[in-house]
Amino acid sequence: MKREFTCIVCPNGCRLHTEVENGAVTSVTGNRCPKGRDFAEKECTAPTRSLCTTVKTLGGGAPVLPVRTAGELPKERLFEAMAVLNAYTQTVPVYCGDVLIPDLLGTGCAVIATDDWAPGAAELK
């Protein structure tokens, strides 16, 4: 099976051409750096993504708090992760870097705050 996609690891945006046989990548062309080959192999066998979104807040500040995963989740679990985060409510105060969910979906990936959300936090910036 042949697959083509754009590498997202560095700014080059190389157009990668891969061949996959029996679940293994046998050929990668089009990459201008070694990162492209690694990305292509991962993308063809076990794709992952970082997740950036917001969660509801309770207790002051703004109605939502920006968050992200501290690592990457399996791509096929992103909608499941969003369902968890859509149902989640964080009590404030909370500060940038605070771990809100230490192990999202049992993946070992934490969800962390990416901003300070506390009464008076806006005045501190």
Short mmCIF file of C-alpha atoms in Angstrom, two decimals:
data_model
loop_
_atom_site.label_atom_id
_atom_site.label_comp_id
_atom_site.label_asym_id
_atom_site.label_seq_id
_atom_site.Cartn_x
_atom_site.Cartn_y
_atom_site.Cartn_z
CA MET A 1 0.00 0.00 0.00
CA LYS A 2 1.27 3.48 -0.83
CA ARG A 3 0.58 6.58 1.29
CA GLU A 4 1.42 10.21 0.74
CA PHE A 5 1.27 13.00 3.30
CA THR A 6 3.02 16.15 4.45
CA CYS A 7 5.53 15.92 7.28
CA ILE A 8 4.62 18.21 10.20
CA VAL A 9 7.77 17.77 12.31
CA CYS A 10 9.79 20.74 11.03
CA PRO A 11 9.10 23.84 8.89
CA ASN A 12 10.25 22.13 5.65
CA GLY A 13 6.82 20.49 5.18
CA CYS A 14 8.26 17.69 3.07
CA ARG A 15 5.86 15.70 0.91
CA LEU A 16 6.46 12.12 2.06
CA HIS A 17 5.83 9.06 -0.07
CA THR A 18 5.65 5.76 1.81
CA GLU A 19 5.17 2.13 1.01
CA VAL A 20 3.70 -0.15 3.67
CA GLU A 21 3.70 -3.94 3.50
CA ASN A 22 2.28 -6.22 6.21
CA GLY A 23 1.93 -3.28 8.61
CA ALA A 24 5.57 -2.22 8.28
CA VAL A 25 6.98 0.76 6.41
CA THR A 26 9.33 -0.51 3.72
CA SER A 27 10.14 2.75 1.95
CA VAL A 28 10.07 6.49 2.70
CA THR A 29 11.05 9.11 0.14
CA GLY A 30 10.70 12.87 -0.09
CA ASN A 31 12.08 13.63 3.36
CA ARG A 32 14.88 16.21 3.57
CA CYS A 33 15.89 15.27 7.13
CA PRO A 34 15.94 12.07 9.24
CA LYS A 35 12.95 13.32 11.25
CA GLY A 36 10.78 12.82 8.17
CA ARG A 37 11.47 9.10 8.03
CA ASP A 38 10.72 8.72 11.75
CA PHE A 39 7.49 10.70 11.36
CA ALA A 40 6.40 8.64 8.35
CA GLU A 41 6.98 5.35 10.16
CA LYS A 42 5.07 6.54 13.22
CA GLU A 43 2.26 8.04 11.14
CA CYS A 44 1.79 4.80 9.21
CA THR A 45 1.96 2.44 12.19
CA ALA A 46 0.83 4.33 15.35
CA PRO A 47 -0.16 7.96 14.71
CA THR A 48 -0.35 10.32 17.71
CA ARG A 49 -1.37 13.93 18.26
CA SER A 50 -1.12 16.61 20.93
CA LEU A 51 -4.48 17.97 22.03
CA CYS A 52 -5.13 21.65 22.80
CA THR A 53 -8.59 22.74 23.92
CA THR A 54 -10.46 24.39 26.79
CA VAL A 55 -12.28 23.12 29.88
CA LYS A 56 -15.08 24.73 31.85
CA THR A 57 -14.19 26.60 35.05
CA LEU A 58 -16.04 27.23 38.28
CA GLY A 59 -15.27 29.92 40.84
CA GLY A 60 -14.11 33.03 39.04
CA GLY A 61 -11.90 34.17 36.22
CA ALA A 62 -13.29 33.28 32.79
CA PRO A 63 -15.82 30.58 31.88
CA VAL A 64 -13.18 28.38 30.22
CA LEU A 65 -9.50 27.59 30.78
CA PRO A 66 -7.05 26.75 27.98
CA VAL A 67 -5.39 23.34 28.42
CA ARG A 68 -3.20 20.93 26.49
CA THR A 69 -1.88 17.43 26.81
CA ALA A 70 1.64 17.14 28.18
CA GLY A 71 2.43 14.58 25.49
CA GLU A 72 0.75 12.90 22.55
CA LEU A 73 -2.34 10.69 22.52
CA PRO A 74 -3.14 7.92 20.06
CA LYS A 75 -4.92 9.62 17.16
CA GLU A 76 -7.85 7.20 17.28
CA ARG A 77 -8.60 8.26 20.90
CA LEU A 78 -8.87 12.03 20.31
CA PHE A 79 -12.69 12.09 20.18
CA GLU A 80 -12.85 9.99 23.36
CA ALA A 81 -10.42 12.41 25.05
CA MET A 82 -12.53 15.38 23.96
CA ALA A 83 -15.64 13.78 25.47
CA VAL A 84 -13.83 13.54 28.82
CA LEU A 85 -12.59 17.13 28.61
CA ASN A 86 -15.99 18.47 27.52
CA ALA A 87 -17.52 16.94 30.68
CA TYR A 88 -14.70 18.18 32.94
CA THR A 89 -15.01 21.30 35.15
CA GLN A 90 -12.00 22.86 36.88
CA THR A 91 -12.36 24.86 40.10
CA VAL A 92 -10.19 27.97 40.15
CA PRO A 93 -7.65 29.17 41.09
CA VAL A 94 -5.43 27.25 38.71
CA TYR A 95 -2.06 28.26 37.33
CA CYS A 96 -0.13 27.66 34.12
CA GLY A 97 1.52 24.25 34.28
CA ASP A 98 -0.84 22.81 36.91
CA VAL A 99 -1.73 19.18 36.19
CA LEU A 100 -5.51 18.91 35.97
CA ILE A 101 -5.84 15.29 34.88
CA PRO A 102 -2.72 13.21 35.55
CA ASP A 103 -3.60 10.21 33.34
CA LEU A 104 -6.10 10.95 30.57
CA LEU A 105 -7.84 7.75 29.43
CA GLY A 106 -5.15 5.60 31.05
CA THR A 107 -2.65 6.70 28.40
CA GLY A 108 -0.16 8.13 30.90
CA CYS A 109 -0.62 11.53 29.29
CA ALA A 110 -1.46 14.43 31.61
CA VAL A 111 -3.69 17.42 30.87
CA ILE A 112 -2.16 20.71 32.01
CA ALA A 113 -3.34 24.30 32.27
CA THR A 114 -1.75 26.73 29.81
CA ASP A 115 -2.73 29.94 31.60
CA ASP A 116 -3.45 31.33 35.06
CA TRP A 117 -7.16 31.41 35.90
CA ALA A 118 -7.72 32.98 39.30
CA PRO A 119 -9.60 35.93 40.73
CA GLY A 120 -7.28 38.87 40.08
CA ALA A 121 -4.95 36.94 37.75
CA ALA A 122 -5.63 39.36 34.89
CA GLU A 123 -4.26 42.23 36.95
CA LEU A 124 -1.00 40.31 37.52
CA LYS A 125 -0.19 40.07 33.79
#
